[in-house]
Structures are given as C-alpha cells and as structure tokens.
PDB file of C-alpha atoms in Angstrom:
ATOM      1  CA  MET A   1     127.045  48.550  41.877  1.00  0.00           C
ATOM      2  CA  VAL A   2     125.637  49.846  45.167  1.00  0.00           C
ATOM      3  CA  GLU A   3     127.780  51.342  47.926  1.00  0.00           C
ATOM      4  CA  ILE A   4     126.566  51.546  51.541  1.00  0.00           C
ATOM      5  CA  THR A   5     128.333  53.000  54.586  1.00  0.00           C
ATOM      6  CA  ILE A   6     127.617  50.860  57.640  1.00  0.00           C
ATOM      7  CA  THR A   7     126.231  52.869  60.546  1.00  0.00           C
ATOM      8  CA  LYS A   8     126.269  51.984  64.227  1.00  0.00           C
ATOM      9  CA  GLU A   9     122.665  50.809  63.853  1.00  0.00           C
ATOM     10  CA  ASN A  10     123.628  48.336  61.103  1.00  0.00           C
ATOM     11  CA  SER A  11     126.856  47.070  62.661  1.00  0.00           C
ATOM     12  CA  SER A  12     127.403  43.868  64.670  1.00  0.00           C
ATOM     13  CA  GLN A  13     125.443  41.633  62.315  1.00  0.00           C
ATOM     14  CA  ARG A  14     126.433  39.084  59.688  1.00  0.00           C
ATOM     15  CA  ILE A  15     126.917  40.595  56.270  1.00  0.00           C
ATOM     16  CA  ASP A  16     124.733  37.990  54.543  1.00  0.00           C
ATOM     17  CA  LYS A  17     121.790  38.920  56.751  1.00  0.00           C
ATOM     18  CA  PHE A  18     122.224  42.581  55.839  1.00  0.00           C
ATOM     19  CA  VAL A  19     122.472  41.826  52.106  1.00  0.00           C
ATOM     20  CA  ARG A  20     119.405  39.573  52.300  1.00  0.00           C
ATOM     21  CA  LYS A  21     117.494  42.406  53.940  1.00  0.00           C
ATOM     22  CA  TYR A  22     118.667  44.952  51.371  1.00  0.00           C
ATOM     23  CA  LEU A  23     117.894  42.689  48.409  1.00  0.00           C
ATOM     24  CA  ASN A  24     114.748  41.469  50.104  1.00  0.00           C
ATOM     25  CA  ASP A  25     113.070  40.057  47.000  1.00  0.00           C
ATOM     26  CA  ALA A  26     116.134  38.177  45.739  1.00  0.00           C
ATOM     27  CA  PRO A  27     116.229  34.360  45.906  1.00  0.00           C
ATOM     28  CA  LEU A  28     118.672  32.980  48.466  1.00  0.00           C
ATOM     29  CA  SER A  29     120.530  31.274  45.632  1.00  0.00           C
ATOM     30  CA  PHE A  30     121.169  34.705  44.086  1.00  0.00           C
ATOM     31  CA  ILE A  31     122.421  36.163  47.399  1.00  0.00           C
ATOM     32  CA  TYR A  32     124.937  33.409  48.066  1.00  0.00           C
ATOM     33  CA  LYS A  33     126.054  33.359  44.430  1.00  0.00           C
ATOM     34  CA  LEU A  34     127.127  36.981  44.954  1.00  0.00           C
ATOM     35  CA  PHE A  35     129.396  35.851  47.783  1.00  0.00           C
ATOM     36  CA  ARG A  36     130.788  32.904  45.798  1.00  0.00           C
ATOM     37  CA  LYS A  37     131.597  35.206  42.852  1.00  0.00           C
ATOM     38  CA  LYS A  38     133.225  37.699  45.246  1.00  0.00           C
ATOM     39  CA  ASP A  39     130.698  40.367  44.266  1.00  0.00           C
ATOM     40  CA  VAL A  40     130.305  41.518  47.885  1.00  0.00           C
ATOM     41  CA  LYS A  41     133.198  43.517  49.320  1.00  0.00           C
ATOM     42  CA  ILE A  42     134.035  45.423  52.493  1.00  0.00           C
ATOM     43  CA  ASN A  43     136.517  48.269  52.192  1.00  0.00           C
ATOM     44  CA  ASN A  44     137.430  46.923  48.726  1.00  0.00           C
ATOM     45  CA  HIS A  45     138.238  43.450  50.071  1.00  0.00           C
ATOM     46  CA  TRP A  46     136.205  40.297  49.437  1.00  0.00           C
ATOM     47  CA  VAL A  47     134.654  38.822  52.576  1.00  0.00           C
ATOM     48  CA  LYS A  48     132.781  35.643  53.391  1.00  0.00           C
ATOM     49  CA  GLU A  49     129.093  35.587  54.253  1.00  0.00           C
ATOM     50  CA  ASN A  50     129.775  35.242  57.996  1.00  0.00           C
ATOM     51  CA  TYR A  51     131.731  38.527  58.213  1.00  0.00           C
ATOM     52  CA  ILE A  52     130.441  40.728  61.070  1.00  0.00           C
ATOM     53  CA  LEU A  53     129.812  44.297  59.948  1.00  0.00           C
ATOM     54  CA  GLU A  54     131.571  47.115  61.783  1.00  0.00           C
ATOM     55  CA  GLU A  55     130.592  50.761  62.028  1.00  0.00           C
ATOM     56  CA  GLY A  56     132.255  52.724  59.217  1.00  0.00           C
ATOM     57  CA  ASP A  57     132.668  49.755  56.857  1.00  0.00           C
ATOM     58  CA  ILE A  58     132.116  50.553  53.177  1.00  0.00           C
ATOM     59  CA  LEU A  59     129.985  47.783  51.694  1.00  0.00           C
ATOM     60  CA  LYS A  60     129.922  47.323  47.924  1.00  0.00           C
ATOM     61  CA  ILE A  61     127.504  44.963  46.223  1.00  0.00           C
ATOM     62  CA  PHE A  62     128.217  44.429  42.545  1.00  0.00           C
ATOM     63  CA  VAL A  63     124.751  44.168  41.035  1.00  0.00           C
ATOM     64  CA  THR A  64     123.174  45.927  38.064  1.00  0.00           C
ATOM     65  CA  ASP A  65     120.661  48.752  38.303  1.00  0.00           C
ATOM     66  CA  GLU A  66     118.052  46.358  36.925  1.00  0.00           C
ATOM     67  CA  GLN A  67     118.790  43.828  39.674  1.00  0.00           C
ATOM     68  CA  ILE A  68     118.560  46.495  42.368  1.00  0.00           C
ATOM     69  CA  LYS A  69     115.232  47.627  40.960  1.00  0.00           C
ATOM     70  CA  ALA A  70     113.965  44.041  40.885  1.00  0.00           C
ATOM     71  CA  PHE A  71     115.213  42.900  44.273  1.00  0.00           C
ATOM     72  CA  ASN A  72     115.355  46.011  46.517  1.00  0.00           C
ATOM     73  CA  ASN A  73     111.669  46.601  47.227  1.00  0.00           C
ATOM     74  CA  PRO A  74     110.263  48.409  50.274  1.00  0.00           C
ATOM     75  CA  LYS A  75     108.336  46.232  52.708  1.00  0.00           C
ATOM     76  CA  GLN A  76     104.583  46.724  52.436  1.00  0.00           C
ATOM     77  CA  ILE A  77     103.335  48.720  55.419  1.00  0.00           C
ATOM     78  CA  ASP A  78      99.605  48.207  56.004  1.00  0.00           C
ATOM     79  CA  GLU A  79      97.204  50.354  57.952  1.00  0.00           C
ATOM     80  CA  TYR A  80      95.211  48.627  60.710  1.00  0.00           C
ATOM     81  CA  LYS A  81      91.841  49.521  62.177  1.00  0.00           C
ATOM     82  CA  ASN A  82      92.777  48.234  65.627  1.00  0.00           C
ATOM     83  CA  ASN A  83      95.560  50.018  67.458  1.00  0.00           C
ATOM     84  CA  ILE A  84      98.173  48.145  69.458  1.00  0.00           C
ATOM     85  CA  ASP A  85      97.641  48.117  73.222  1.00  0.00           C
ATOM     86  CA  LEU A  86     100.794  49.923  74.279  1.00  0.00           C
ATOM     87  CA  ILE A  87     102.179  49.246  77.778  1.00  0.00           C
ATOM     88  CA  TYR A  88     105.550  51.019  77.578  1.00  0.00           C
ATOM     89  CA  GLU A  89     107.856  52.614  75.003  1.00  0.00           C
ATOM     90  CA  ASP A  90     111.271  54.240  74.928  1.00  0.00           C
ATOM     91  CA  GLN A  91     114.137  54.615  72.448  1.00  0.00           C
ATOM     92  CA  ASN A  92     115.085  50.933  72.647  1.00  0.00           C
ATOM     93  CA  ILE A  93     111.989  48.851  73.365  1.00  0.00           C
ATOM     94  CA  LEU A  94     108.253  48.806  72.855  1.00  0.00           C
ATOM     95  CA  VAL A  95     106.057  46.662  75.123  1.00  0.00           C
ATOM     96  CA  VAL A  96     102.554  45.694  74.061  1.00  0.00           C
ATOM     97  CA  ASP A  97      99.630  43.634  75.356  1.00  0.00           C
ATOM     98  CA  LYS A  98      98.883  40.985  72.736  1.00  0.00           C
ATOM     99  CA  PRO A  99      95.249  39.874  72.516  1.00  0.00           C
ATOM    100  CA  LYS A 100      94.296  36.221  72.167  1.00  0.00           C
ATOM    101  CA  GLY A 101      93.895  34.953  68.617  1.00  0.00           C
ATOM    102  CA  LEU A 102      96.552  37.241  67.118  1.00  0.00           C
ATOM    103  CA  LEU A 103      99.783  35.786  65.717  1.00  0.00           C
ATOM    104  CA  ILE A 104     103.068  37.492  66.522  1.00  0.00           C
ATOM    105  CA  HIS A 105     104.554  36.385  63.193  1.00  0.00           C
ATOM    106  CA  GLY A 106     102.716  35.280  60.090  1.00  0.00           C
ATOM    107  CA  ASP A 107     102.232  31.643  59.162  1.00  0.00           C
ATOM    108  CA  SER A 108     100.522  29.723  56.360  1.00  0.00           C
ATOM    109  CA  SER A 109      97.099  30.665  57.734  1.00  0.00           C
ATOM    110  CA  GLU A 110      97.720  34.398  58.138  1.00  0.00           C
ATOM    111  CA  LYS A 111     100.574  36.546  56.840  1.00  0.00           C
ATOM    112  CA  ARG A 112      99.232  40.106  56.991  1.00  0.00           C
ATOM    113  CA  ILE A 113      97.337  40.691  60.239  1.00  0.00           C
ATOM    114  CA  THR A 114     100.033  39.991  62.812  1.00  0.00           C
ATOM    115  CA  LEU A 115     101.277  41.782  65.903  1.00  0.00           C
ATOM    116  CA  SER A 116     104.683  42.361  64.272  1.00  0.00           C
ATOM    117  CA  ASN A 117     103.104  44.049  61.262  1.00  0.00           C
ATOM    118  CA  MET A 118     100.882  46.188  63.500  1.00  0.00           C
ATOM    119  CA  VAL A 119     103.905  47.340  65.527  1.00  0.00           C
ATOM    120  CA  LEU A 120     105.819  48.070  62.325  1.00  0.00           C
ATOM    121  CA  SER A 121     102.909  50.170  61.011  1.00  0.00           C
ATOM    122  CA  TYR A 122     102.747  52.079  64.318  1.00  0.00           C
ATOM    123  CA  LEU A 123     106.480  52.911  64.268  1.00  0.00           C
ATOM    124  CA  TYR A 124     106.473  53.714  60.543  1.00  0.00           C
ATOM    125  CA  ASN A 125     103.654  56.226  61.021  1.00  0.00           C
ATOM    126  CA  LYS A 126     105.611  57.787  63.899  1.00  0.00           C
ATOM    127  CA  GLY A 127     108.628  58.169  61.628  1.00  0.00           C
ATOM    128  CA  GLU A 128     110.767  55.832  63.756  1.00  0.00           C
ATOM    129  CA  TYR A 129     111.071  53.069  61.171  1.00  0.00           C
ATOM    130  CA  LYS A 130     112.712  53.802  57.821  1.00  0.00           C
ATOM    131  CA  ASN A 131     111.434  51.408  55.194  1.00  0.00           C
ATOM    132  CA  ASP A 132     114.658  51.565  53.173  1.00  0.00           C
ATOM    133  CA  GLY A 133     115.926  47.977  53.170  1.00  0.00           C
ATOM    134  CA  GLN A 134     118.857  48.922  55.415  1.00  0.00           C
ATOM    135  CA  SER A 135     117.339  49.936  58.751  1.00  0.00           C
ATOM    136  CA  PHE A 136     116.690  47.385  61.465  1.00  0.00           C
ATOM    137  CA  ILE A 137     113.152  46.007  61.338  1.00  0.00           C
ATOM    138  CA  PRO A 138     111.634  46.246  64.856  1.00  0.00           C
ATOM    139  CA  SER A 139     110.928  42.715  66.051  1.00  0.00           C
ATOM    140  CA  PRO A 140     109.824  40.712  69.124  1.00  0.00           C
ATOM    141  CA  VAL A 141     112.559  39.288  71.363  1.00  0.00           C
ATOM    142  CA  HIS A 142     110.469  36.360  72.639  1.00  0.00           C
ATOM    143  CA  ARG A 143     107.296  34.535  71.640  1.00  0.00           C
ATOM    144  CA  LEU A 144     103.746  33.814  72.736  1.00  0.00           C
ATOM    145  CA  ASP A 145     101.346  31.267  71.284  1.00  0.00           C
ATOM    146  CA  ARG A 146      98.548  32.603  69.099  1.00  0.00           C
ATOM    147  CA  ASN A 147      95.937  31.875  71.765  1.00  0.00           C
ATOM    148  CA  THR A 148      97.976  33.193  74.694  1.00  0.00           C
ATOM    149  CA  SER A 149      97.540  36.861  75.543  1.00  0.00           C
ATOM    150  CA  GLY A 150      99.765  39.277  77.410  1.00  0.00           C
ATOM    151  CA  VAL A 151     103.090  41.083  77.513  1.00  0.00           C
ATOM    152  CA  VAL A 152     105.318  41.039  74.423  1.00  0.00           C
ATOM    153  CA  VAL A 153     108.588  43.000  74.202  1.00  0.00           C
ATOM    154  CA  PHE A 154     109.787  44.385  70.862  1.00  0.00           C
ATOM    155  CA  ALA A 155     113.281  45.700  70.139  1.00  0.00           C
ATOM    156  CA  LYS A 156     113.646  48.909  68.136  1.00  0.00           C
ATOM    157  CA  ASN A 157     117.316  48.452  67.225  1.00  0.00           C
ATOM    158  CA  LEU A 158     119.764  45.649  66.511  1.00  0.00           C
ATOM    159  CA  HIS A 159     121.820  45.951  69.720  1.00  0.00           C
ATOM    160  CA  THR A 160     118.706  45.763  71.896  1.00  0.00           C
ATOM    161  CA  SER A 161     117.410  42.823  69.880  1.00  0.00           C
ATOM    162  CA  GLN A 162     120.642  40.853  70.167  1.00  0.00           C
ATOM    163  CA  THR A 163     120.954  41.564  73.895  1.00  0.00           C
ATOM    164  CA  LEU A 164     117.379  40.770  74.895  1.00  0.00           C
ATOM    165  CA  MET A 165     117.048  37.720  72.655  1.00  0.00           C
ATOM    166  CA  GLU A 166     120.011  36.219  74.480  1.00  0.00           C
ATOM    167  CA  VAL A 167     118.465  37.167  77.838  1.00  0.00           C
ATOM    168  CA  PHE A 168     115.209  35.400  76.950  1.00  0.00           C
ATOM    169  CA  LYS A 169     117.038  32.449  75.410  1.00  0.00           C
ATOM    170  CA  ILE A 170     119.027  31.563  78.523  1.00  0.00           C
ATOM    171  CA  HIS A 171     116.322  32.912  80.849  1.00  0.00           C
ATOM    172  CA  GLU A 172     118.715  34.797  83.072  1.00  0.00           C
ATOM    173  CA  ASN A 173     118.090  38.374  84.173  1.00  0.00           C
ATOM    174  CA  VAL A 174     114.413  38.180  83.239  1.00  0.00           C
ATOM    175  CA  SER A 175     111.296  37.070  85.094  1.00  0.00           C
ATOM    176  CA  LYS A 176     108.191  35.945  83.170  1.00  0.00           C
ATOM    177  CA  LYS A 177     105.019  35.349  85.155  1.00  0.00           C
ATOM    178  CA  TYR A 178     101.762  34.007  83.774  1.00  0.00           C
ATOM    179  CA  LEU A 179      98.204  33.802  85.054  1.00  0.00           C
ATOM    180  CA  LEU A 180      96.302  30.639  84.167  1.00  0.00           C
ATOM    181  CA  LEU A 181      93.126  28.777  85.014  1.00  0.00           C
ATOM    182  CA  ALA A 182      93.697  25.068  85.621  1.00  0.00           C
ATOM    183  CA  CYS A 183      91.352  22.133  86.142  1.00  0.00           C
ATOM    184  CA  GLY A 184      91.027  20.825  89.693  1.00  0.00           C
ATOM    185  CA  LYS A 185      92.703  21.880  92.917  1.00  0.00           C
ATOM    186  CA  VAL A 186      96.363  22.657  92.294  1.00  0.00           C
ATOM    187  CA  ASP A 187      98.766  22.512  95.245  1.00  0.00           C
ATOM    188  CA  GLU A 188      99.281  25.835  97.036  1.00  0.00           C
ATOM    189  CA  LYS A 189     102.763  26.084  95.535  1.00  0.00           C
ATOM    190  CA  GLY A 190     105.235  23.850  93.808  1.00  0.00           C
ATOM    191  CA  GLU A 191     107.844  23.268  91.161  1.00  0.00           C
ATOM    192  CA  ILE A 192     107.500  21.162  88.028  1.00  0.00           C
ATOM    193  CA  ASN A 193     110.833  19.804  86.850  1.00  0.00           C
ATOM    194  CA  ALA A 194     110.088  17.726  83.768  1.00  0.00           C
ATOM    195  CA  PRO A 195     112.271  17.746  80.618  1.00  0.00           C
ATOM    196  CA  LEU A 196     110.448  18.436  77.361  1.00  0.00           C
ATOM    197  CA  LEU A 197     110.926  16.905  73.932  1.00  0.00           C
ATOM    198  CA  LYS A 198     109.452  18.535  70.815  1.00  0.00           C
ATOM    199  CA  ASP A 199     108.310  16.524  67.829  1.00  0.00           C
ATOM    200  CA  GLU A 200     109.135  18.934  64.981  1.00  0.00           C
ATOM    201  CA  ASN A 201     106.981  17.042  62.481  1.00  0.00           C
ATOM    202  CA  GLU A 202     103.845  16.961  64.630  1.00  0.00           C
ATOM    203  CA  GLY A 203     104.387  20.245  66.473  1.00  0.00           C
ATOM    204  CA  PHE A 204     103.705  18.365  69.697  1.00  0.00           C
ATOM    205  CA  VAL A 205     105.680  18.550  72.937  1.00  0.00           C
ATOM    206  CA  LYS A 206     105.861  15.808  75.548  1.00  0.00           C
ATOM    207  CA  VAL A 207     107.621  15.092  78.830  1.00  0.00           C
ATOM    208  CA  SER A 208     110.596  12.824  78.263  1.00  0.00           C
ATOM    209  CA  SER A 209     114.048  12.061  79.653  1.00  0.00           C
ATOM    210  CA  LEU A 210     117.160  14.110  79.072  1.00  0.00           C
ATOM    211  CA  ALA A 211     118.743  10.959  77.665  1.00  0.00           C
ATOM    212  CA  SER A 212     116.222  10.978  74.822  1.00  0.00           C
ATOM    213  CA  GLY A 213     117.266  14.476  73.758  1.00  0.00           C
ATOM    214  CA  ALA A 214     114.679  16.366  75.811  1.00  0.00           C
ATOM    215  CA  LYS A 215     115.580  19.795  77.196  1.00  0.00           C
ATOM    216  CA  LYS A 216     115.550  20.787  80.841  1.00  0.00           C
ATOM    217  CA  ALA A 217     112.283  22.519  81.741  1.00  0.00           C
ATOM    218  CA  ILE A 218     111.338  24.005  85.121  1.00  0.00           C
ATOM    219  CA  THR A 219     108.167  25.830  86.150  1.00  0.00           C
ATOM    220  CA  LYS A 220     107.438  27.335  89.561  1.00  0.00           C
ATOM    221  CA  TYR A 221     103.878  28.135  90.574  1.00  0.00           C
ATOM    222  CA  LYS A 222     101.586  29.214  93.378  1.00  0.00           C
ATOM    223  CA  ARG A 223      97.824  28.883  93.615  1.00  0.00           C
ATOM    224  CA  ILE A 224      96.136  32.247  93.996  1.00  0.00           C
ATOM    225  CA  ASP A 225      92.640  30.900  94.649  1.00  0.00           C
ATOM    226  CA  TYR A 226      90.444  27.834  94.213  1.00  0.00           C
ATOM    227  CA  SER A 227      86.744  27.762  93.347  1.00  0.00           C
ATOM    228  CA  SER A 228      84.241  25.523  91.563  1.00  0.00           C
ATOM    229  CA  ASP A 229      86.927  22.879  90.952  1.00  0.00           C
ATOM    230  CA  TYR A 230      89.168  25.363  89.141  1.00  0.00           C
ATOM    231  CA  SER A 231      92.476  26.836  90.308  1.00  0.00           C
ATOM    232  CA  LEU A 232      93.696  30.324  89.474  1.00  0.00           C
ATOM    233  CA  VAL A 233      97.474  30.007  89.330  1.00  0.00           C
ATOM    234  CA  GLU A 234     100.481  32.284  88.940  1.00  0.00           C
ATOM    235  CA  ALA A 235     103.247  30.415  87.114  1.00  0.00           C
ATOM    236  CA  GLU A 236     106.832  31.526  86.544  1.00  0.00           C
ATOM    237  CA  LEU A 237     108.989  30.151  83.763  1.00  0.00           C
ATOM    238  CA  ILE A 238     112.461  29.261  84.984  1.00  0.00           C
ATOM    239  CA  THR A 239     113.210  27.907  81.520  1.00  0.00           C
ATOM    240  CA  GLY A 240     111.419  28.903  78.329  1.00  0.00           C
ATOM    241  CA  ARG A 241     110.525  25.844  76.276  1.00  0.00           C
ATOM    242  CA  THR A 242     107.860  25.611  73.593  1.00  0.00           C
ATOM    243  CA  HIS A 243     104.405  25.010  75.164  1.00  0.00           C
ATOM    244  CA  GLN A 244     106.106  24.576  78.540  1.00  0.00           C
ATOM    245  CA  LEU A 245     103.272  25.704  80.802  1.00  0.00           C
ATOM    246  CA  ARG A 246     100.634  23.863  78.800  1.00  0.00           C
ATOM    247  CA  VAL A 247     102.538  20.572  78.868  1.00  0.00           C
ATOM    248  CA  HIS A 248     103.685  20.907  82.486  1.00  0.00           C
ATOM    249  CA  PHE A 249     100.214  21.512  83.896  1.00  0.00           C
ATOM    250  CA  ALA A 250      98.779  18.669  81.835  1.00  0.00           C
ATOM    251  CA  TYR A 251     101.628  16.506  83.190  1.00  0.00           C
ATOM    252  CA  ILE A 252     100.566  17.132  86.815  1.00  0.00           C
ATOM    253  CA  ASN A 253      96.933  16.367  85.863  1.00  0.00           C
ATOM    254  CA  HIS A 254      95.777  19.984  86.060  1.00  0.00           C
ATOM    255  CA  PRO A 255      95.528  20.977  82.373  1.00  0.00           C
ATOM    256  CA  ILE A 256      94.901  24.588  81.428  1.00  0.00           C
ATOM    257  CA  ILE A 257      91.309  25.376  80.553  1.00  0.00           C
ATOM    258  CA  GLY A 258      90.754  25.823  76.824  1.00  0.00           C
ATOM    259  CA  ASP A 259      93.980  24.112  75.753  1.00  0.00           C
ATOM    260  CA  GLN A 260      92.982  22.292  72.563  1.00  0.00           C
ATOM    261  CA  LYS A 261      96.221  20.328  72.264  1.00  0.00           C
ATOM    262  CA  TYR A 262      97.117  19.156  75.771  1.00  0.00           C
ATOM    263  CA  GLY A 263      93.932  19.880  77.719  1.00  0.00           C
ATOM    264  CA  ASP A 264      90.816  18.076  78.940  1.00  0.00           C
ATOM    265  CA  PHE A 265      88.665  18.221  75.794  1.00  0.00           C
ATOM    266  CA  LYS A 266      85.386  17.385  77.545  1.00  0.00           C
ATOM    267  CA  ARG A 267      85.992  20.026  80.211  1.00  0.00           C
ATOM    268  CA  ASN A 268      86.982  22.549  77.540  1.00  0.00           C
ATOM    269  CA  LYS A 269      83.756  21.971  75.625  1.00  0.00           C
ATOM    270  CA  GLU A 270      81.644  22.429  78.750  1.00  0.00           C
ATOM    271  CA  PHE A 271      83.543  25.615  79.598  1.00  0.00           C
ATOM    272  CA  ASP A 272      83.138  26.960  76.062  1.00  0.00           C
ATOM    273  CA  ASN A 273      79.415  26.213  76.003  1.00  0.00           C
ATOM    274  CA  LYS A 274      78.891  27.944  79.321  1.00  0.00           C
ATOM    275  CA  PHE A 275      81.097  31.016  78.863  1.00  0.00           C
ATOM    276  CA  ASP A 276      81.540  31.301  75.070  1.00  0.00           C
ATOM    277  CA  TYR A 277      85.303  31.207  75.611  1.00  0.00           C
ATOM    278  CA  HIS A 278      87.294  29.738  72.720  1.00  0.00           C
ATOM    279  CA  TYR A 279      90.902  30.153  73.854  1.00  0.00           C
ATOM    280  CA  GLN A 280      93.290  28.689  76.396  1.00  0.00           C
ATOM    281  CA  PHE A 281      93.011  30.542  79.720  1.00  0.00           C
ATOM    282  CA  LEU A 282      96.686  31.512  79.757  1.00  0.00           C
ATOM    283  CA  HIS A 283      97.945  35.080  80.049  1.00  0.00           C
ATOM    284  CA  ALA A 284     101.494  36.471  80.144  1.00  0.00           C
ATOM    285  CA  GLN A 285     100.917  38.949  82.948  1.00  0.00           C
ATOM    286  CA  LYS A 286     104.333  40.271  84.003  1.00  0.00           C
ATOM    287  CA  ILE A 287     107.841  40.638  82.625  1.00  0.00           C
ATOM    288  CA  SER A 288     110.655  42.243  84.593  1.00  0.00           C
ATOM    289  CA  PHE A 289     114.406  42.577  84.088  1.00  0.00           C
ATOM    290  CA  PHE A 290     117.322  42.555  86.520  1.00  0.00           C
ATOM    291  CA  LYS A 291     121.133  42.639  86.385  1.00  0.00           C
ATOM    292  CA  LEU A 292     121.212  43.944  82.804  1.00  0.00           C
ATOM    293  CA  GLU A 293     124.391  45.834  81.969  1.00  0.00           C
ATOM    294  CA  GLY A 294     125.417  48.562  79.563  1.00  0.00           C
ATOM    295  CA  GLU A 295     122.903  50.529  77.525  1.00  0.00           C
ATOM    296  CA  LEU A 296     119.929  48.542  78.846  1.00  0.00           C
ATOM    297  CA  GLU A 297     120.855  48.802  82.530  1.00  0.00           C
ATOM    298  CA  TYR A 298     118.055  51.330  83.028  1.00  0.00           C
ATOM    299  CA  LEU A 299     115.501  48.518  82.525  1.00  0.00           C
ATOM    300  CA  ASN A 300     116.573  46.820  85.762  1.00  0.00           C
ATOM    301  CA  GLY A 301     113.707  46.797  88.261  1.00  0.00           C
ATOM    302  CA  LYS A 302     111.072  47.773  85.714  1.00  0.00           C
ATOM    303  CA  GLU A 303     107.978  45.551  85.647  1.00  0.00           C
ATOM    304  CA  PHE A 304     105.720  45.482  82.634  1.00  0.00           C
ATOM    305  CA  VAL A 305     102.179  44.316  83.413  1.00  0.00           C
ATOM    306  CA  ALA A 306      99.179  43.382  81.274  1.00  0.00           C
ATOM    307  CA  GLU A 307      95.920  42.657  83.064  1.00  0.00           C
ATOM    308  CA  ILE A 308      93.545  39.919  81.931  1.00  0.00           C
ATOM    309  CA  SER A 309      90.546  40.949  79.862  1.00  0.00           C
ATOM    310  CA  ASN A 310      87.193  42.133  81.201  1.00  0.00           C
ATOM    311  CA  LYS A 311      85.614  38.970  79.829  1.00  0.00           C
ATOM    312  CA  GLU A 312      88.051  36.792  81.783  1.00  0.00           C
ATOM    313  CA  ILE A 313      87.427  38.850  84.921  1.00  0.00           C
ATOM    314  CA  LYS A 314      83.693  38.269  84.474  1.00  0.00           C
ATOM    315  CA  ILE A 315      84.187  34.522  83.996  1.00  0.00           C
ATOM    316  CA  LEU A 316      86.313  34.248  87.132  1.00  0.00           C
ATOM    317  CA  ASN A 317      83.747  36.204  89.129  1.00  0.00           C
ATOM    318  CA  GLU A 318      80.987  33.874  87.924  1.00  0.00           C
ATOM    319  CA  LEU A 319      83.089  30.891  89.004  1.00  0.00           C
ATOM    320  CA  GLY A 320      83.335  32.367  92.482  1.00  0.00           C
ATOM    321  CA  PHE A 321      86.796  33.927  92.482  1.00  0.00           C
ATOM    322  CA  LYS A 322      86.853  37.135  94.515  1.00  0.00           C
ATOM    323  CA  ASN A 323      88.492  40.558  94.322  1.00  0.00           C
ATOM    324  CA  LEU A 324      89.134  40.436  90.601  1.00  0.00           C
ATOM    325  CA  ALA A 325      87.343  43.534  89.347  1.00  0.00           C
ATOM    326  CA  LYS A 326      89.529  45.925  87.396  1.00  0.00           C
TER     327      LYS A 326
END
C-alpha cells in the first residue's frame, strides 16, 4: 500500500488522473480495476474515479510493492543539443518561440524530440520539475501546428494550467495575433465569419454550416503590405478552431503560402523552388492577456512577442516588402 498526502500543487484534479500519473506504466484497465475493487481511498473512505482531490487529503492506493516497482517509473528526461528559445518565464508560466518543423506533443512520427520534452528537460535541469510521478508535468495551454512557428505558453503548475486552458478554450481574455504571407492582394482589412467542420477520420477541416455540426469560427485581419502578388497579413483569432487561419484564408481565395493541405500547390512549389522554403508561412507573433483575475492577474497587459526568422525576413525583402530588417 502507498500513502500520499495531497499538497496544494496536486489538489483540484480528478483522482483517477493523479493515480494514472503516479502509476504511469500501468494499463488503464488496471487503474480502473483499483477503483472498482475499492482499492483507492481518501481519508480512509472509498471514492469514485471522478473525486476532486483537496489539499490535505490522505490518498491510499492498495497495491503491492511489486506493482509499485513495475508501474511507478520516472519519466525519461532527455538532454537536447538545441536550447529552447525562451521569451519569458516566471513562477507560473514559461513562454517560448517554437521553430517550424517541431511538434509540441509527440505523434506516431516522432515521440522524443518535441517542444514539450525540451521544456521538461530545461525545467528538470533547473530543479523546478520533480520527476516523482506526483508533481505536475509542465505542459502547453494551447497548440500550434508542426509547421507553424511562434509563441507557445506553458504552465508550470496545475492551477495555472487549468485557468489558462479555459482562457484559450473560450478565447476570452486573450489575444492571439499571427503574421502570414497570403497569395494575391488581400483586402486592407476584414473579418472572416465562416463555421468550420472537422473530419476526424481525414484530419481535414472545411467551411460548413452550423446546422451540419460545424463550429463558429471568426478571424479578423488587416493587410500590412502588398508586393509581387503576395500580401503580408496580421490575423487575429477571435475563435480558436483547428486549422482556422489556413482554412479561412483558402476560403477567401488567398491561401497561405506553403500550406500543403489547403494551399495553392502550384504556387507553393514555385515558392519552394525559388526560396528553398518548405513550410507554411504562418507565424504566431503575439499573445497578450487581459481581465485575468486572482493569482494570474499580474499577466494582464503583458504582451509576449516572437519575431519571424531571419530567413523569412530575407524572403520578404526579396519580394519587395520594406522595413522588415531585424
């Protein structure tokens, strides 16, 4: 049997999530069998898997020493040659500039070299992450596509994670602005209000009607400059749907350069051949918070900025865009 006193850091989460994290190598069937057999107790009382932990709770998990040894294994922390590009850090959040081509989370193609693992390694080496199976694992509170670069916010503790994930989910009290290069001459400013429907099987998003199950999606934008039949655009997400900017700009017949799923494939190939540029020209440039309350109120008014790369600056200069030098 293992006994754990719940700290403030570990409180306010479902007990099954905590047990799954502690017994990180155990099959899910084993975890939920513990609950069915009433082998998980709080303050000597059996609880269901949806119980929310409170500070000071005494958690008992009735497992053998052999099972603990088999299932409670520290997460592998790798060392990385490339350091994270740190924008800002305090006791609650860490903000980084994600390069293009790097996954935030692992997938079937890459599980080890991810931004999340690099951040975890950074904090572990600083002594801020305890790899003990109980401590909160620092994690991103929003997402970016693999081939989109820019600002990503990580939470260092559970309260911050829960608060900011809700902020990003409902898209209130946060502003997310992107810089993108689109085909053709985009209007000086505008709003794209086009509901989006995701095909989970194909991983493809399309504009559809709300009646079909699509979700409301709104993008505001302004053209910064126009040159050589390309538009440099600042876009702001009013909602945060999967592939929203990519689908919306394709919908108004100004697809983002380099977009291999929704873009102009012929134009992309010409652009790649000329500039040796293999990604979508989409960059999460600015994130700012407002009207946050409580422990994160101090973030109000802060703006976190990641500039586009030197290579992208050079490409834009060659296309005739001005005043872009870093």
